[in-house]
Structure formats: C-alpha cells, structure tokens
Amino acid sequence: MKLRNIVIGMAFICQCSHTQAQKTPTGLKDHFKNYFTVGVAVSPQALKTDEAGLIVKEFNSMTPENAMKMGPIHPSENQYNWAGGDSIAAFAKRNGLKLRGHCLCWHNQTPRWLFIDSVTGKQVTKEVLLQRLKDHITTVVSRYKGTVYAWDVVNEAISDKKDEYMRPSLWYQICGEEFIEKAFRWAHEADPNALLFYNDYNEIDLVKREKIIRMIKDLKAKGVPISGVGLQGHWAINEPSKGQLDSTLKDFSSLGLNMQITELDISVYPKEHNARERQATDVDTSFSTEKEQKQIDVYKTCFELFKKYKKNISSVTFWNISDRHSWLDNFPVRGRKDYPLLFDAQLKPKKAYWEITKSESNK
Ligand code: G3I
C-alpha cells in the first residue's frame, strides 16, 4: 500500500513539473541565452497593442525604430520631443529589457532646421553644424544615461559606390570626416558607460566591408571611443550566401570589437538596393511555400553563423516585431507586402522560428 502511494506521489510530482515546464514561457531570448541577447525594433504605438505581450515573452532587448532619431526627437533647434523615446524607455525598464539607442547621427530623418541658418536661410558653417551635433548628442545621451546601454552613434556614413569612400551627405560636405570622430567623443563624454557603435548595411559586399573596416581602424588608431560595429542585416531570400556571411563575420571579428546584428530581417523578394515603382511583375505578393522555404534556409544559415561567432556577437535585433508591419512593405516597392520576420500577422511563430530554435530547445 505504502509503495503504491509513493509511486502515485512520484507520478504526481513528475506530472506537476512537466506541466510547470510547459507553462514556463520560453522565447527567442531563452533559446539563445547562451549566445546573445535577442532584440526587436519597436514604435511607441506597438507597445499599446497585443504585440507588447509578444515582445516581453520573446525578446530581452529593444531598439526604437524611429522615436530617437534626430528628426522625430529634435524637431526644432530648441525643442525636443521626448514622448516616444520616453515611453519606449519606460516599457523597457518596466519589463526588464535592455535598450539600444538608435541613432545619434544619420544623413536620413534629419530635422529641417539642422543644416540651415535660421537668419540667412543659407547652409550653416562647419563650426555651427558641429556645435549643433554636440548639443544634440549631449542632450539625448544624457537623458537616457543609465537606460540606453548602447548607442548607434553614427549610421551609414560609408558610401555604397565602389570608388567613393564616404557618403557625400550634408554632414560630410559641411564637416568632412571629422563629424564621425566628434560624435563618438561627445557621446562618450555624455555617458562614459554606454557602448558606442558604428552601424551600417551591406557589409557582405567586400568593397563596402573593406571601407568600413578601414574607417574603424582609423578611429581606433586615433583613440576614438568606439566599442563596436553594428551590422544591420537587411537581407533577403537570395543573400547572403553562407560563404559571404561567414567571411563578413570573420573579418569584423578580427577587429576585436563588440559586434551586433542590429536590424535583422529577411525579405521574401530578391534583394534590391534602390526604391522603385511597382511593376506588372510585382503582382504575386503571397507568402508562398516556395518563398517560405527560401526564407527558412537563409534564417537557418544566419543563426548557424551567428552562433559560430558567439564570442564576438553580443546581440541580434530584428527590425520590426511581426509580419503585421515592416518597413519592407514600402521598400523598395511602396505597398508591396513583405513577410520578413519570425512571427506572422497573427503573431504566431512561423516555421522559420521553429527551425532556428529547434536545436536549442533540445539542449
Ligand atoms: O511619422 C510620419 C508621419 O507623421 C507622416 O504622416 C508619415 C507620412 O509618410 O510619415 C511618417 O514618418 C515615416 C516614419 O518611417 C515613421 O513611420 C517616414 O515617412 C518613413 O520614411 C520612415 O521610415 C523609416 C526609415 O528608416 C526612414 O529611412 C522606417 O520606419 C524605419 O524602419 C527605417 O529604419 C532604417 C534604420 O533607421 C537604419 N537602417 C535602415 C532602416 C530601414 O530603412
């Protein structure tokens, strides 16, 4: 009788712990806990929807998709718009997620006043522009000091053209290369504990990769406080190849800096770099089995290699939450639906999710 009771008791305990394990919420952050943090780019609006629950379950890092960029956060010279950034920062704090800041200096999404002298209406001088950059960086980084652990300080300063080094942005035209170095130094002064990143895209292209590496080496040689390099990771069903991505991660690892994948998504259309009009051939916008399989293959390659370089990669962030909304719905073709993420529009994990996490859940 006693033995029978013990057996029943043991069975009950086993059942309970099994149920407990099933109930324990596991998300991407848990699957990859031995490798890197897993982040997601968000808008303040998304945090008020059912996507908020998904964020907390799956991710342990966040990046504001637009709210902390210069245009949205600093719309006129003496006016900052903190509402969006603050609500994202509060959500991250409340739910124990890390927060990446994006981005302090970029040629895109700049406010109209930035490059113009309000009195003469002419372009500002280098001195004025650098002073404006300093004020911006000091104010924004100080506000989020202790909350934002890593900043994309300079975004996309390198040219995509083979025979051109720096992008000929207004920053570059007015200040030369100096704005890059200065931006890092001022960010460091405002928050000496924050990790400071140079962030760019298409590093799988060997020419662009070499230019980025050259710039980072120059900055390091000058003692500029740069902590790491952000590889955005806006890829597609036809790239990167395994060899391309492996050599990219290897080359950046050799810099000995922190490396993060900052804006990952895999478009279900072949990669195009420039915006274009919609054409007759763009009619098929379904998420077909063929597109799904190709996307799974690229996601698998990416995560296999991210894990291989886990010593160097500290974080992988997805650019948007689910296929409900992605910036790729409007790029390169406005209004062409894309499905680049791991969750579908109903917030259900896609097959790609299960494929990249399955080897982890068996450990
Ligand atoms: O907020 C305005 C709204 O007031 C206005 O009515 C509406 C009309 O078009 O536009 C809204 O702004 C849009 C903004 O996203 C917020 O939704 C801009 O037009 C639109 O251009 C902007 O796009 C963002 C894009 O950067 C700007 O270049 C995307 O959301 C954002 O995902 C994307 O993110 C960038 C990274 O920061 C850097 N790396 C590349 C990545 C993808 O382009």
PDB file of C-alpha atoms in Angstrom, residues 94-300:
ATOM      1  CA  ARG A  94       9.288  48.047 -16.515  1.00  0.00           C
ATOM      2  CA  ASN A  95       9.751  44.742 -18.306  1.00  0.00           C
ATOM      3  CA  GLY A  96      13.465  44.236 -17.766  1.00  0.00           C
ATOM      4  CA  LEU A  97      14.561  44.566 -21.396  1.00  0.00           C
ATOM      5  CA  LYS A  98      17.839  46.140 -22.444  1.00  0.00           C
ATOM      6  CA  LEU A  99      17.599  49.231 -24.627  1.00  0.00           C
ATOM      7  CA  ARG A 100      19.717  50.131 -27.664  1.00  0.00           C
ATOM      8  CA  GLY A 101      19.591  53.770 -28.744  1.00  0.00           C
ATOM      9  CA  HIS A 102      19.200  54.476 -32.461  1.00  0.00           C
ATOM     10  CA  CYS A 103      20.670  56.735 -33.773  1.00  0.00           C
ATOM     11  CA  LEU A 104      22.555  59.938 -32.955  1.00  0.00           C
ATOM     12  CA  CYS A 105      23.893  60.976 -36.348  1.00  0.00           C
ATOM     13  CA  TRP A 106      22.492  59.908 -39.731  1.00  0.00           C
ATOM     14  CA  HIS A 107      22.003  61.559 -43.122  1.00  0.00           C
ATOM     15  CA  ASN A 108      18.368  60.420 -43.165  1.00  0.00           C
ATOM     16  CA  GLN A 109      15.438  61.560 -40.986  1.00  0.00           C
ATOM     17  CA  THR A 110      17.259  64.764 -40.048  1.00  0.00           C
ATOM     18  CA  PRO A 111      15.151  67.744 -38.958  1.00  0.00           C
ATOM     19  CA  ARG A 112      14.746  70.567 -41.479  1.00  0.00           C
ATOM     20  CA  TRP A 113      16.380  73.226 -39.267  1.00  0.00           C
ATOM     21  CA  LEU A 114      19.632  71.310 -38.776  1.00  0.00           C
ATOM     22  CA  PHE A 115      21.649  72.347 -41.811  1.00  0.00           C
ATOM     23  CA  ILE A 116      20.123  75.817 -42.268  1.00  0.00           C
ATOM     24  CA  ASP A 117      20.952  79.173 -40.651  1.00  0.00           C
ATOM     25  CA  SER A 118      17.562  80.480 -39.485  1.00  0.00           C
ATOM     26  CA  VAL A 119      18.547  84.136 -40.089  1.00  0.00           C
ATOM     27  CA  THR A 120      20.179  83.968 -43.513  1.00  0.00           C
ATOM     28  CA  GLY A 121      18.417  80.840 -44.765  1.00  0.00           C
ATOM     29  CA  LYS A 122      21.782  79.621 -46.024  1.00  0.00           C
ATOM     30  CA  GLN A 123      23.630  76.431 -45.203  1.00  0.00           C
ATOM     31  CA  VAL A 124      25.375  76.545 -41.810  1.00  0.00           C
ATOM     32  CA  THR A 125      29.142  76.555 -41.385  1.00  0.00           C
ATOM     33  CA  LYS A 126      31.130  73.579 -40.137  1.00  0.00           C
ATOM     34  CA  GLU A 127      31.522  75.216 -36.698  1.00  0.00           C
ATOM     35  CA  VAL A 128      27.783  75.751 -36.308  1.00  0.00           C
ATOM     36  CA  LEU A 129      26.901  72.249 -37.501  1.00  0.00           C
ATOM     37  CA  LEU A 130      29.397  70.578 -35.176  1.00  0.00           C
ATOM     38  CA  GLN A 131      28.097  72.665 -32.260  1.00  0.00           C
ATOM     39  CA  ARG A 132      24.537  71.577 -33.121  1.00  0.00           C
ATOM     40  CA  LEU A 133      25.661  67.942 -33.266  1.00  0.00           C
ATOM     41  CA  LYS A 134      27.377  68.283 -29.900  1.00  0.00           C
ATOM     42  CA  ASP A 135      24.295  69.845 -28.289  1.00  0.00           C
ATOM     43  CA  HIS A 136      22.063  67.138 -29.741  1.00  0.00           C
ATOM     44  CA  ILE A 137      24.237  64.232 -28.661  1.00  0.00           C
ATOM     45  CA  THR A 138      24.890  65.639 -25.197  1.00  0.00           C
ATOM     46  CA  THR A 139      21.190  66.286 -24.548  1.00  0.00           C
ATOM     47  CA  VAL A 140      19.860  62.974 -25.866  1.00  0.00           C
ATOM     48  CA  VAL A 141      22.557  60.708 -24.414  1.00  0.00           C
ATOM     49  CA  SER A 142      22.332  62.444 -21.014  1.00  0.00           C
ATOM     50  CA  ARG A 143      18.569  61.972 -20.889  1.00  0.00           C
ATOM     51  CA  TYR A 144      18.836  58.221 -21.409  1.00  0.00           C
ATOM     52  CA  LYS A 145      22.041  57.734 -19.424  1.00  0.00           C
ATOM     53  CA  GLY A 146      21.786  54.505 -17.464  1.00  0.00           C
ATOM     54  CA  THR A 147      18.772  53.361 -19.513  1.00  0.00           C
ATOM     55  CA  VAL A 148      20.201  53.067 -23.001  1.00  0.00           C
ATOM     56  CA  TYR A 149      23.162  50.689 -22.704  1.00  0.00           C
ATOM     57  CA  ALA A 150      24.367  51.024 -26.310  1.00  0.00           C
ATOM     58  CA  TRP A 151      24.039  53.744 -28.946  1.00  0.00           C
ATOM     59  CA  ASP A 152      24.264  53.630 -32.705  1.00  0.00           C
ATOM     60  CA  VAL A 153      26.327  56.809 -32.745  1.00  0.00           C
ATOM     61  CA  VAL A 154      26.951  57.204 -36.458  1.00  0.00           C
ATOM     62  CA  ASN A 155      24.785  55.442 -39.005  1.00  0.00           C
ATOM     63  CA  GLU A 156      25.626  54.694 -42.652  1.00  0.00           C
ATOM     64  CA  ALA A 157      28.474  57.166 -43.243  1.00  0.00           C
ATOM     65  CA  ILE A 158      30.242  54.960 -45.790  1.00  0.00           C
ATOM     66  CA  SER A 159      29.390  55.233 -49.490  1.00  0.00           C
ATOM     67  CA  ASP A 160      27.780  52.392 -51.466  1.00  0.00           C
ATOM     68  CA  LYS A 161      29.710  53.419 -54.581  1.00  0.00           C
ATOM     69  CA  LYS A 162      32.788  51.355 -55.309  1.00  0.00           C
ATOM     70  CA  ASP A 163      35.164  54.258 -55.921  1.00  0.00           C
ATOM     71  CA  GLU A 164      33.840  56.592 -53.228  1.00  0.00           C
ATOM     72  CA  TYR A 165      34.882  56.286 -49.566  1.00  0.00           C
ATOM     73  CA  MET A 166      32.444  58.410 -47.582  1.00  0.00           C
ATOM     74  CA  ARG A 167      28.788  59.039 -48.396  1.00  0.00           C
ATOM     75  CA  PRO A 168      28.574  62.632 -49.677  1.00  0.00           C
ATOM     76  CA  SER A 169      25.906  63.562 -47.105  1.00  0.00           C
ATOM     77  CA  LEU A 170      25.466  67.122 -45.861  1.00  0.00           C
ATOM     78  CA  TRP A 171      27.367  66.044 -42.740  1.00  0.00           C
ATOM     79  CA  TYR A 172      30.335  65.103 -44.903  1.00  0.00           C
ATOM     80  CA  GLN A 173      30.030  68.028 -47.309  1.00  0.00           C
ATOM     81  CA  ILE A 174      29.995  70.562 -44.475  1.00  0.00           C
ATOM     82  CA  CYS A 175      32.305  68.925 -41.905  1.00  0.00           C
ATOM     83  CA  GLY A 176      34.456  66.396 -43.761  1.00  0.00           C
ATOM     84  CA  GLU A 177      35.174  63.137 -41.910  1.00  0.00           C
ATOM     85  CA  GLU A 178      35.580  64.933 -38.594  1.00  0.00           C
ATOM     86  CA  PHE A 179      31.903  64.701 -37.605  1.00  0.00           C
ATOM     87  CA  ILE A 180      32.284  60.949 -37.097  1.00  0.00           C
ATOM     88  CA  GLU A 181      35.110  61.131 -34.617  1.00  0.00           C
ATOM     89  CA  LYS A 182      33.485  64.054 -32.791  1.00  0.00           C
ATOM     90  CA  ALA A 183      30.150  62.253 -32.490  1.00  0.00           C
ATOM     91  CA  PHE A 184      31.790  59.314 -30.696  1.00  0.00           C
ATOM     92  CA  ARG A 185      33.779  61.568 -28.376  1.00  0.00           C
ATOM     93  CA  TRP A 186      30.720  63.615 -27.370  1.00  0.00           C
ATOM     94  CA  ALA A 187      28.581  60.514 -26.829  1.00  0.00           C
ATOM     95  CA  HIS A 188      31.317  59.106 -24.593  1.00  0.00           C
ATOM     96  CA  GLU A 189      31.559  62.342 -22.611  1.00  0.00           C
ATOM     97  CA  ALA A 190      27.800  62.296 -22.008  1.00  0.00           C
ATOM     98  CA  ASP A 191      27.704  58.649 -20.893  1.00  0.00           C
ATOM     99  CA  PRO A 192      31.103  57.003 -20.354  1.00  0.00           C
ATOM    100  CA  ASN A 193      29.430  53.655 -19.628  1.00  0.00           C
ATOM    101  CA  ALA A 194      27.419  53.373 -22.840  1.00  0.00           C
ATOM    102  CA  LEU A 195      28.659  51.100 -25.614  1.00  0.00           C
ATOM    103  CA  LEU A 196      29.156  53.108 -28.786  1.00  0.00           C
ATOM    104  CA  PHE A 197      28.561  51.582 -32.224  1.00  0.00           C
ATOM    105  CA  TYR A 198      29.159  52.444 -35.832  1.00  0.00           C
ATOM    106  CA  ASN A 199      26.164  50.984 -37.680  1.00  0.00           C
ATOM    107  CA  ASP A 200      25.862  50.230 -41.420  1.00  0.00           C
ATOM    108  CA  TYR A 201      24.372  47.862 -44.022  1.00  0.00           C
ATOM    109  CA  ASN A 202      25.530  45.628 -46.857  1.00  0.00           C
ATOM    110  CA  GLU A 203      28.818  44.626 -45.268  1.00  0.00           C
ATOM    111  CA  ILE A 204      28.552  41.363 -47.208  1.00  0.00           C
ATOM    112  CA  ASP A 205      29.770  43.436 -50.169  1.00  0.00           C
ATOM    113  CA  LEU A 206      33.540  43.116 -49.985  1.00  0.00           C
ATOM    114  CA  VAL A 207      34.295  46.643 -51.198  1.00  0.00           C
ATOM    115  CA  LYS A 208      31.973  48.289 -48.691  1.00  0.00           C
ATOM    116  CA  ARG A 209      33.181  45.972 -45.936  1.00  0.00           C
ATOM    117  CA  GLU A 210      36.799  46.978 -46.503  1.00  0.00           C
ATOM    118  CA  LYS A 211      35.891  50.663 -46.373  1.00  0.00           C
ATOM    119  CA  ILE A 212      34.044  50.233 -43.077  1.00  0.00           C
ATOM    120  CA  ILE A 213      36.924  48.280 -41.603  1.00  0.00           C
ATOM    121  CA  ARG A 214      39.386  50.937 -42.777  1.00  0.00           C
ATOM    122  CA  MET A 215      37.328  53.670 -41.097  1.00  0.00           C
ATOM    123  CA  ILE A 216      37.000  51.742 -37.841  1.00  0.00           C
ATOM    124  CA  LYS A 217      40.745  51.062 -37.752  1.00  0.00           C
ATOM    125  CA  ASP A 218      41.416  54.774 -38.322  1.00  0.00           C
ATOM    126  CA  LEU A 219      39.084  55.722 -35.494  1.00  0.00           C
ATOM    127  CA  LYS A 220      40.705  53.212 -33.155  1.00  0.00           C
ATOM    128  CA  ALA A 221      44.182  54.445 -34.103  1.00  0.00           C
ATOM    129  CA  LYS A 222      43.104  57.966 -33.113  1.00  0.00           C
ATOM    130  CA  GLY A 223      41.861  56.724 -29.742  1.00  0.00           C
ATOM    131  CA  VAL A 224      38.213  57.397 -30.569  1.00  0.00           C
ATOM    132  CA  PRO A 225      35.932  55.653 -28.029  1.00  0.00           C
ATOM    133  CA  ILE A 226      34.197  53.219 -30.379  1.00  0.00           C
ATOM    134  CA  SER A 227      33.086  49.949 -28.756  1.00  0.00           C
ATOM    135  CA  GLY A 228      31.624  48.068 -31.641  1.00  0.00           C
ATOM    136  CA  VAL A 229      30.233  47.660 -35.083  1.00  0.00           C
ATOM    137  CA  GLY A 230      26.574  47.140 -35.936  1.00  0.00           C
ATOM    138  CA  LEU A 231      25.759  45.014 -38.978  1.00  0.00           C
ATOM    139  CA  GLN A 232      22.184  45.876 -39.856  1.00  0.00           C
ATOM    140  CA  GLY A 233      21.344  42.568 -41.565  1.00  0.00           C
ATOM    141  CA  HIS A 234      18.665  43.676 -44.038  1.00  0.00           C
ATOM    142  CA  TRP A 235      18.929  40.540 -46.141  1.00  0.00           C
ATOM    143  CA  ALA A 236      16.691  38.560 -48.477  1.00  0.00           C
ATOM    144  CA  ILE A 237      15.863  35.093 -49.811  1.00  0.00           C
ATOM    145  CA  ASN A 238      18.812  35.265 -52.231  1.00  0.00           C
ATOM    146  CA  GLU A 239      21.514  36.660 -49.950  1.00  0.00           C
ATOM    147  CA  PRO A 240      23.769  36.391 -48.066  1.00  0.00           C
ATOM    148  CA  SER A 241      25.324  33.111 -49.109  1.00  0.00           C
ATOM    149  CA  LYS A 242      26.872  31.090 -46.312  1.00  0.00           C
ATOM    150  CA  GLY A 243      30.369  31.927 -47.546  1.00  0.00           C
ATOM    151  CA  GLN A 244      29.630  35.649 -47.790  1.00  0.00           C
ATOM    152  CA  LEU A 245      28.213  35.857 -44.294  1.00  0.00           C
ATOM    153  CA  ASP A 246      30.942  33.705 -42.788  1.00  0.00           C
ATOM    154  CA  SER A 247      33.713  35.865 -44.233  1.00  0.00           C
ATOM    155  CA  THR A 248      31.869  39.054 -43.198  1.00  0.00           C
ATOM    156  CA  LEU A 249      31.555  37.924 -39.588  1.00  0.00           C
ATOM    157  CA  LYS A 250      35.147  36.674 -39.602  1.00  0.00           C
ATOM    158  CA  ASP A 251      36.526  39.981 -40.926  1.00  0.00           C
ATOM    159  CA  PHE A 252      34.627  42.073 -38.375  1.00  0.00           C
ATOM    160  CA  SER A 253      35.550  39.684 -35.569  1.00  0.00           C
ATOM    161  CA  SER A 254      39.203  40.278 -36.351  1.00  0.00           C
ATOM    162  CA  LEU A 255      38.774  43.924 -35.298  1.00  0.00           C
ATOM    163  CA  GLY A 256      38.448  42.676 -31.733  1.00  0.00           C
ATOM    164  CA  LEU A 257      35.420  44.905 -31.131  1.00  0.00           C
ATOM    165  CA  ASN A 258      31.939  44.131 -29.928  1.00  0.00           C
ATOM    166  CA  MET A 259      29.732  43.113 -32.865  1.00  0.00           C
ATOM    167  CA  GLN A 260      25.938  43.270 -33.003  1.00  0.00           C
ATOM    168  CA  ILE A 261      23.385  42.383 -35.653  1.00  0.00           C
ATOM    169  CA  THR A 262      21.218  45.458 -35.288  1.00  0.00           C
ATOM    170  CA  GLU A 263      18.369  45.347 -37.853  1.00  0.00           C
ATOM    171  CA  LEU A 264      17.765  41.772 -38.979  1.00  0.00           C
ATOM    172  CA  ASP A 265      15.046  40.871 -41.468  1.00  0.00           C
ATOM    173  CA  ILE A 266      14.899  38.506 -44.450  1.00  0.00           C
ATOM    174  CA  SER A 267      12.762  39.839 -47.295  1.00  0.00           C
ATOM    175  CA  VAL A 268      10.842  37.235 -49.299  1.00  0.00           C
ATOM    176  CA  TYR A 269      11.769  39.088 -52.502  1.00  0.00           C
ATOM    177  CA  PRO A 270      15.207  39.079 -54.152  1.00  0.00           C
ATOM    178  CA  LYS A 271      17.379  41.882 -52.769  1.00  0.00           C
ATOM    179  CA  GLU A 272      17.122  45.319 -54.388  1.00  0.00           C
ATOM    180  CA  HIS A 273      19.003  48.316 -53.036  1.00  0.00           C
ATOM    181  CA  ASN A 274      17.029  51.195 -54.535  1.00  0.00           C
ATOM    182  CA  ALA A 275      13.421  52.306 -54.279  1.00  0.00           C
ATOM    183  CA  ARG A 276      11.443  51.814 -57.491  1.00  0.00           C
ATOM    184  CA  GLU A 277       7.935  51.996 -58.925  1.00  0.00           C
ATOM    185  CA  ARG A 278       5.662  48.964 -58.714  1.00  0.00           C
ATOM    186  CA  GLN A 279       5.694  46.916 -61.941  1.00  0.00           C
ATOM    187  CA  ALA A 280       3.387  44.354 -63.523  1.00  0.00           C
ATOM    188  CA  THR A 281       5.742  41.597 -62.336  1.00  0.00           C
ATOM    189  CA  ASP A 282       5.102  42.577 -58.694  1.00  0.00           C
ATOM    190  CA  VAL A 283       1.596  41.066 -58.619  1.00  0.00           C
ATOM    191  CA  ASP A 284       2.431  37.946 -56.647  1.00  0.00           C
ATOM    192  CA  THR A 285       2.606  39.207 -53.080  1.00  0.00           C
ATOM    193  CA  SER A 286       1.563  35.945 -51.430  1.00  0.00           C
ATOM    194  CA  PHE A 287       3.689  34.224 -48.831  1.00  0.00           C
ATOM    195  CA  SER A 288       4.030  31.103 -50.987  1.00  0.00           C
ATOM    196  CA  THR A 289       5.521  27.805 -49.806  1.00  0.00           C
ATOM    197  CA  GLU A 290       8.476  28.458 -52.078  1.00  0.00           C
ATOM    198  CA  LYS A 291       9.191  31.888 -50.557  1.00  0.00           C
ATOM    199  CA  GLU A 292       8.690  30.443 -47.090  1.00  0.00           C
ATOM    200  CA  GLN A 293      11.225  27.664 -47.680  1.00  0.00           C
ATOM    201  CA  LYS A 294      13.830  30.011 -49.134  1.00  0.00           C
ATOM    202  CA  GLN A 295      13.400  32.332 -46.180  1.00  0.00           C
ATOM    203  CA  ILE A 296      13.777  29.414 -43.744  1.00  0.00           C
ATOM    204  CA  ASP A 297      17.049  28.454 -45.431  1.00  0.00           C
ATOM    205  CA  VAL A 298      18.503  31.961 -45.087  1.00  0.00           C
ATOM    206  CA  TYR A 299      17.368  32.299 -41.468  1.00  0.00           C
ATOM    207  CA  LYS A 300      18.975  28.924 -40.674  1.00  0.00           C
TER     208      LYS A 300
END
